GROMACS .gro file of C-alpha atoms in nm:
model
  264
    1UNK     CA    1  -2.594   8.319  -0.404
    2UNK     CA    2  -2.695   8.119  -0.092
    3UNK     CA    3  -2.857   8.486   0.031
    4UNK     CA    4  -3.017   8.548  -0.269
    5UNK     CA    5  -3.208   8.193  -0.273
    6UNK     CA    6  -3.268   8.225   0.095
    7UNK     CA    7  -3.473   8.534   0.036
    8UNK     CA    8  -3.611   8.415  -0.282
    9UNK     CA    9  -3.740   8.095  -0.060
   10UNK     CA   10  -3.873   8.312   0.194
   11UNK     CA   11  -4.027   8.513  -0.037
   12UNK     CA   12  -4.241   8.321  -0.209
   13UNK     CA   13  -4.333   8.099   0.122
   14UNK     CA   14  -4.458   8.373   0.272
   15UNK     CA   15  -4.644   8.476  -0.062
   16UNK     CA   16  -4.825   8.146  -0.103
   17UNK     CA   17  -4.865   8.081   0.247
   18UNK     CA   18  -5.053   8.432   0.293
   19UNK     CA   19  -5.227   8.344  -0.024
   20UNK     CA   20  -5.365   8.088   0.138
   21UNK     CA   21  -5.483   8.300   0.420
   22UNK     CA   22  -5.670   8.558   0.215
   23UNK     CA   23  -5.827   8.265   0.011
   24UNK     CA   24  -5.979   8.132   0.341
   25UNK     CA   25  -6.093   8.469   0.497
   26UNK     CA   26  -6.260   8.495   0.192
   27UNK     CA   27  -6.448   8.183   0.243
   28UNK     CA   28  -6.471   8.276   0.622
   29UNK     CA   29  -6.667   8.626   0.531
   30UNK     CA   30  -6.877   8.463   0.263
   31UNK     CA   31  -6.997   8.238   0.525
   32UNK     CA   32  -7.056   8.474   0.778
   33UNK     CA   33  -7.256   8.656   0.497
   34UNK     CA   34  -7.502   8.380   0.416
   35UNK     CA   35  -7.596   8.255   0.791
   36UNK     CA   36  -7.631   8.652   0.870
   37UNK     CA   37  -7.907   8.645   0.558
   38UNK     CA   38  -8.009   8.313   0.563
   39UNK     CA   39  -8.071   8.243   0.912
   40UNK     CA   40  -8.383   8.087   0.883
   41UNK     CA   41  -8.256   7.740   0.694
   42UNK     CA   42  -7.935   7.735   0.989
   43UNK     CA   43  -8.168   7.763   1.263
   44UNK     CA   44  -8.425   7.495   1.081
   45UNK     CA   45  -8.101   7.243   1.043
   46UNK     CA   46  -7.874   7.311   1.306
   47UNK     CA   47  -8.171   7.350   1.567
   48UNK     CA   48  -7.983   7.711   1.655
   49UNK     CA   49  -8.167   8.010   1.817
   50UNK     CA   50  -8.144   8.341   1.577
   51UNK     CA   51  -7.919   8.552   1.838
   52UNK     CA   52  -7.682   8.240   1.851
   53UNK     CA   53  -7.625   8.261   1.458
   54UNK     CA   54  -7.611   8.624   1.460
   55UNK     CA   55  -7.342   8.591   1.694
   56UNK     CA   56  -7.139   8.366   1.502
   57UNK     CA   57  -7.190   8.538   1.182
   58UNK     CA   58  -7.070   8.814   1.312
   59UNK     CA   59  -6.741   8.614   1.429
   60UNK     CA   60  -6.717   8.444   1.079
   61UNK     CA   61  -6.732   8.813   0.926
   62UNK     CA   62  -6.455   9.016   1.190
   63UNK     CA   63  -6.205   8.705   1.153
   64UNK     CA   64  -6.246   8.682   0.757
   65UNK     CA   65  -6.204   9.032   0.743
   66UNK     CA   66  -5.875   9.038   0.955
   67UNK     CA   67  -5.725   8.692   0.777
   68UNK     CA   68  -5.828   8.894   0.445
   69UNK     CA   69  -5.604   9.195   0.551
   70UNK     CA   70  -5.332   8.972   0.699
   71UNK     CA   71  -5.304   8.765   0.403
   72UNK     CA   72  -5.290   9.090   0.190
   73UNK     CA   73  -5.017   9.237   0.373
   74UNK     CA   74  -4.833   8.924   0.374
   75UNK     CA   75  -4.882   8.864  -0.007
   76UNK     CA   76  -4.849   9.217  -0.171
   77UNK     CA   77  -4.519   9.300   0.114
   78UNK     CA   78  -4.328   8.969   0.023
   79UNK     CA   79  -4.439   8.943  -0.360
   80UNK     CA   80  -4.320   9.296  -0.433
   81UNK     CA   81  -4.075   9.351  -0.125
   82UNK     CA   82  -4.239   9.647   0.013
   83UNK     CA   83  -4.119   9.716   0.361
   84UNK     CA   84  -4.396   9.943   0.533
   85UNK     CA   85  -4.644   9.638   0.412
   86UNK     CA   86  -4.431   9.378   0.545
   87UNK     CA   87  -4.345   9.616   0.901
   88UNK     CA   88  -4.791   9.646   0.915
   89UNK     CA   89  -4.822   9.275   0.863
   90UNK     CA   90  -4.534   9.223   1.114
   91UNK     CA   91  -4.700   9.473   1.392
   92UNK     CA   92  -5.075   9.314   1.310
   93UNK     CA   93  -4.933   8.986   1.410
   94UNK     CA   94  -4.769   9.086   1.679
   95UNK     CA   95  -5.086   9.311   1.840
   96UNK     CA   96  -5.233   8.941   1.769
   97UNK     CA   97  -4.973   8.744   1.987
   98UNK     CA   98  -5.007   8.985   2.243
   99UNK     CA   99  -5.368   8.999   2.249
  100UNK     CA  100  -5.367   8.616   2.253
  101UNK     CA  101  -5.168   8.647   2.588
  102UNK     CA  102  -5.320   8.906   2.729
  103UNK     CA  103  -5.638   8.734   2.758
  104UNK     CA  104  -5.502   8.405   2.839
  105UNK     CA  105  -5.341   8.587   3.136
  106UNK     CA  106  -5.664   8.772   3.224
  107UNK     CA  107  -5.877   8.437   3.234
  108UNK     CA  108  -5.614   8.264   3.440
  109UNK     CA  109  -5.608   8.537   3.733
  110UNK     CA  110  -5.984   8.602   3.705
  111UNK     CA  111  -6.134   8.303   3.719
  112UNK     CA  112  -6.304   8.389   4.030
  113UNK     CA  113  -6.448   8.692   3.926
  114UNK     CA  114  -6.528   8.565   3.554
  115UNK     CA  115  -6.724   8.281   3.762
  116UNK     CA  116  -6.928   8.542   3.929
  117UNK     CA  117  -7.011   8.766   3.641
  118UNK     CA  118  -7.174   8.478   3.437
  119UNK     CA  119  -7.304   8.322   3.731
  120UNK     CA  120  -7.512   8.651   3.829
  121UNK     CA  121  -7.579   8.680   3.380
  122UNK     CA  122  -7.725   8.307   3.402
  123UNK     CA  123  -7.905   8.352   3.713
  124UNK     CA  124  -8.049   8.735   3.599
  125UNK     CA  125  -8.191   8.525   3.244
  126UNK     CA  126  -8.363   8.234   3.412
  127UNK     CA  127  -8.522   8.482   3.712
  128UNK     CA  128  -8.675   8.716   3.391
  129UNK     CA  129  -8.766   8.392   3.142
  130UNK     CA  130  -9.073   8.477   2.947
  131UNK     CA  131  -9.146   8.807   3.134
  132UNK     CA  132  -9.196   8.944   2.753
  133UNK     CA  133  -9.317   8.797   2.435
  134UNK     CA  134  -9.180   8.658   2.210
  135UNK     CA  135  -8.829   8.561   2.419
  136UNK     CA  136  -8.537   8.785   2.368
  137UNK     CA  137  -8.215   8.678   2.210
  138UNK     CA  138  -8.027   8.624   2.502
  139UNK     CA  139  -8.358   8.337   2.628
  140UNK     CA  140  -8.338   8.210   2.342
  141UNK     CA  141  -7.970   8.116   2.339
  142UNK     CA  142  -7.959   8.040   2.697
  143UNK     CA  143  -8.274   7.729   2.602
  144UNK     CA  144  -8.019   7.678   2.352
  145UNK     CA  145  -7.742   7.614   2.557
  146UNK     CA  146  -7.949   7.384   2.815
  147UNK     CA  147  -8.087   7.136   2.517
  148UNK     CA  148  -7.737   7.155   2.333
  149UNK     CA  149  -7.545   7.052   2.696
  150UNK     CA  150  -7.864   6.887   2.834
  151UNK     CA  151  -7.889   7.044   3.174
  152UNK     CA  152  -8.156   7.279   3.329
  153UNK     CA  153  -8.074   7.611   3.543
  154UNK     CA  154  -7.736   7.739   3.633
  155UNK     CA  155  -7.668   7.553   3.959
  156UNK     CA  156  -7.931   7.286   3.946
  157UNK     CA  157  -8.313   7.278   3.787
  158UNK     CA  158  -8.450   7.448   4.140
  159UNK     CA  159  -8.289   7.769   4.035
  160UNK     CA  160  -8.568   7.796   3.805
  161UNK     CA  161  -8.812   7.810   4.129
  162UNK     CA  162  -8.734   8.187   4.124
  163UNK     CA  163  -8.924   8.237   3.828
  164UNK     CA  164  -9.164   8.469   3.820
  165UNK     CA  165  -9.364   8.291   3.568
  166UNK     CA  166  -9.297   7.946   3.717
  167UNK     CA  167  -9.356   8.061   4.100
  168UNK     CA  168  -9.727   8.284   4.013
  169UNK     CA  169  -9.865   8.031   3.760
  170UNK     CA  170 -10.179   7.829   3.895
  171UNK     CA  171 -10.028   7.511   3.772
  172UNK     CA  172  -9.686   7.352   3.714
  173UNK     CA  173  -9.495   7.496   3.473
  174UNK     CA  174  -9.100   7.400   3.357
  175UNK     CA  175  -8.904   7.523   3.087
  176UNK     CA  176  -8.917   7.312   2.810
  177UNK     CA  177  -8.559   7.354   2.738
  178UNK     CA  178  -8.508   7.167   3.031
  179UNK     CA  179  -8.715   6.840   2.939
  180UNK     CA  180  -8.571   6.535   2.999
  181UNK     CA  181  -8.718   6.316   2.683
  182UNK     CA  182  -8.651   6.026   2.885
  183UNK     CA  183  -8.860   6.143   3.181
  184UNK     CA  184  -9.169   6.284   3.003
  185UNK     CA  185  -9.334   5.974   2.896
  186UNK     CA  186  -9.671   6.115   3.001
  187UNK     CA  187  -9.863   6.309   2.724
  188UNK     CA  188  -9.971   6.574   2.949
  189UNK     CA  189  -9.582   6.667   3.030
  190UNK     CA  190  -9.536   6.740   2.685
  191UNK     CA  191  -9.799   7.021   2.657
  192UNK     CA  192  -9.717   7.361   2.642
  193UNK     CA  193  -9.857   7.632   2.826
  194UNK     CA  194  -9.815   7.857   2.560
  195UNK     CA  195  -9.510   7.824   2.286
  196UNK     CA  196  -9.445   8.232   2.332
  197UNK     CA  197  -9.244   8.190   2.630
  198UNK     CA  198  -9.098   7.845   2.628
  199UNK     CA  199  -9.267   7.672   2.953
  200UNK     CA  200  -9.469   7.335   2.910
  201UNK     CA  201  -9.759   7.177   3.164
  202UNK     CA  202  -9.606   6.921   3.433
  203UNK     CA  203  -9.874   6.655   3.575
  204UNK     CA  204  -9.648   6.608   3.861
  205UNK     CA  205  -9.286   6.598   3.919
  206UNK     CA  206  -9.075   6.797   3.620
  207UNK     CA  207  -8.964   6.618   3.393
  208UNK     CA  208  -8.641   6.764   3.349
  209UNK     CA  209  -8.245   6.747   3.345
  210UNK     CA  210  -8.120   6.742   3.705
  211UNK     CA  211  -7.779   6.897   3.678
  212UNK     CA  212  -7.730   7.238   3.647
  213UNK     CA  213  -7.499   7.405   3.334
  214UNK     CA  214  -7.245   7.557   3.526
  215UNK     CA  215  -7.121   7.133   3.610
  216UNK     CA  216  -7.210   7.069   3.230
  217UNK     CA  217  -6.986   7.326   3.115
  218UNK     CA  218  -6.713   7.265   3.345
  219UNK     CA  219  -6.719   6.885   3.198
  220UNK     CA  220  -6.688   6.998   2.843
  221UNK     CA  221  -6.398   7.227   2.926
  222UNK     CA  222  -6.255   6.912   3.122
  223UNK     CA  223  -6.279   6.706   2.856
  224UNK     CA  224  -6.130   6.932   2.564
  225UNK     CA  225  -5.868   7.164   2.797
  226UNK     CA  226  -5.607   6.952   2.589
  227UNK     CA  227  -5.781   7.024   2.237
  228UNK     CA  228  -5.799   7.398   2.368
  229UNK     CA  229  -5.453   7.454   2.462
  230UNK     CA  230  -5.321   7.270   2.125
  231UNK     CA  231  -5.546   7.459   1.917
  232UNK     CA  232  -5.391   7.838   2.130
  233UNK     CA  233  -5.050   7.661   2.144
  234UNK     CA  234  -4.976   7.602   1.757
  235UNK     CA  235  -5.160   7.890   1.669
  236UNK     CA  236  -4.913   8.114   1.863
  237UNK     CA  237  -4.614   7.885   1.735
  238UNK     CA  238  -4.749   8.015   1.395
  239UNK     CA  239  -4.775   8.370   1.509
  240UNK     CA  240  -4.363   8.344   1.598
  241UNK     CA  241  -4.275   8.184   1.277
  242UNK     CA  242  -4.466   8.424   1.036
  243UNK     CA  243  -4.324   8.727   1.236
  244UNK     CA  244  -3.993   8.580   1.233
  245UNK     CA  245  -4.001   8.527   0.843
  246UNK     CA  246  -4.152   8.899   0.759
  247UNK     CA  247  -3.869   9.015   1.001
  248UNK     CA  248  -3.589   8.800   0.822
  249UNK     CA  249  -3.730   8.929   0.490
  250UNK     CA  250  -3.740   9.291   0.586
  251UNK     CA  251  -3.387   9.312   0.687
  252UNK     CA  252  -3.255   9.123   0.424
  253UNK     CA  253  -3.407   9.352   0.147
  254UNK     CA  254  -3.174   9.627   0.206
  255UNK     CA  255  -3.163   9.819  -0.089
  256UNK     CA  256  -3.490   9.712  -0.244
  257UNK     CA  257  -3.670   9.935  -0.061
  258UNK     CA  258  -3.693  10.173  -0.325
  259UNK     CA  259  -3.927   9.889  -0.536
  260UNK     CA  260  -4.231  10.035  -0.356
  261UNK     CA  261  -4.200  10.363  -0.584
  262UNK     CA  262  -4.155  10.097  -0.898
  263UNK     CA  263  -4.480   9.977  -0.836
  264UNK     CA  264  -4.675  10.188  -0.742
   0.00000   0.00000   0.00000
């Protein structure tokens, strides 16, 4: 008797539980849906570039679409005790764990080289800023990132001097990303020398955010490492306990496995 309720408990825990998950992936893809065909209110409220949405609907979509088919595995498998549904929502969770470390381990040991490649992608963007009209997705998102974190050029503002744009123009030009609204009190520093590839007019010194991005995101990472690392941490404790339950429930069936032909 003490079996029987223990597998009944598991059961349904892992039914509503997984229930829960396909309600939310649900509400994860719908949302990815409407900022991937809505765009233009997002960018108009959250102040967002288009390839920065895009991005993130595209996230939104690819997680609600795997939470959708975890939850369904996990629902349908414990609801109607079907093994193979409960061994694919078992072996989905674990591909996830492993994943999970896998890339934890490869951002540990390459930190040197993951430094190097986005310090050479950051330093390629600002040296080719504006070259066409209008500004590609990836300009866009990188004026994005300095007004969000409010910091100009990768290393400091005077990697922009290797601008094409900024080093051949007859008069001095900044990215207007990079304006410091504290510094440009002048109404001169605030026009721009034309809105189709993001520079403004400087009377004299730029007025602009000193430190460079590559300090401004190290800070943020300082200052949520712990948020981070809960966040990975309980998700992975989550990971173990749903793969332990599906486990637990699969070997205790037994000699239900016959209910998937009853069914079907």
């Amino acid at each position: 008797m003490s079996r029987k309720g223990c597998l009944s408990v598991t059961k349904y825990f892992l039914f509503i539980f997984n229930l829960l998950f396909f309600i939310l992936g649900s509400l994860l893809f719908s949302f990815g849906l409407w900022i991937l065909f809505d765009r233009n209110s997002f960018a108009s409220v959250l102040g967002s570039s288009y390839y920065a949405l895009k991005v993130w609907s595209y996230i939104f979509c690819g997680v609600g679409i795997l939470t959708m088919l975890m939850g369904f595995l996990g629902c349908l498998g414990s609801l109607k005790e079907v093994k193979c549904m409960l061994g694919f929502y078992f072996a989905f969770l674990l591909l996830l764990f492993l994943a999970q470390i896998t890339i934890g381990i490869l951002i540990y040991t390459q930190q040197k080289t993951l430094s190097t490649v986005v310090t050479d992608y950051a330093n390629d963007i600002i040296e080719n800023y504006g070259r066409k009209s209008p500004l590609s997705d990836h300009e866009e998102s990188w004026d994005f990132l300095q007004e969000q974190l409010q910091c100009c050029g990768w290393s400091s503002y005077m990697d922009w001097n290797v601008n094409q744009a900024v080093r051949n123009a007859s008069e001095k030009l900044y990215p207007c990303s990079c304006r410091n609204i504290s510094q440009a009190i002048h109404p001169e520093t605030n026009q721009t020398a034309g809105s189709e590839n993001g520079f403004c007019r400087a009377a004299g010194e730029w007025p602009v955010n000193k430190d460079g991005c590559a300090e401004s995101v190290k800070t943020w990472l300082a200052n949520n490492v712990i948020t981070i690392v809960a966040i990975c941490l309980g998700i992975a404790l989550l990971e173990l306990c749903l793969m332990t339950l599906s486990m637990f429930l699969c070997r205790t069936m037994g000699p239900n496995y016959d209910k998937l032909a009853r069914y079907s």
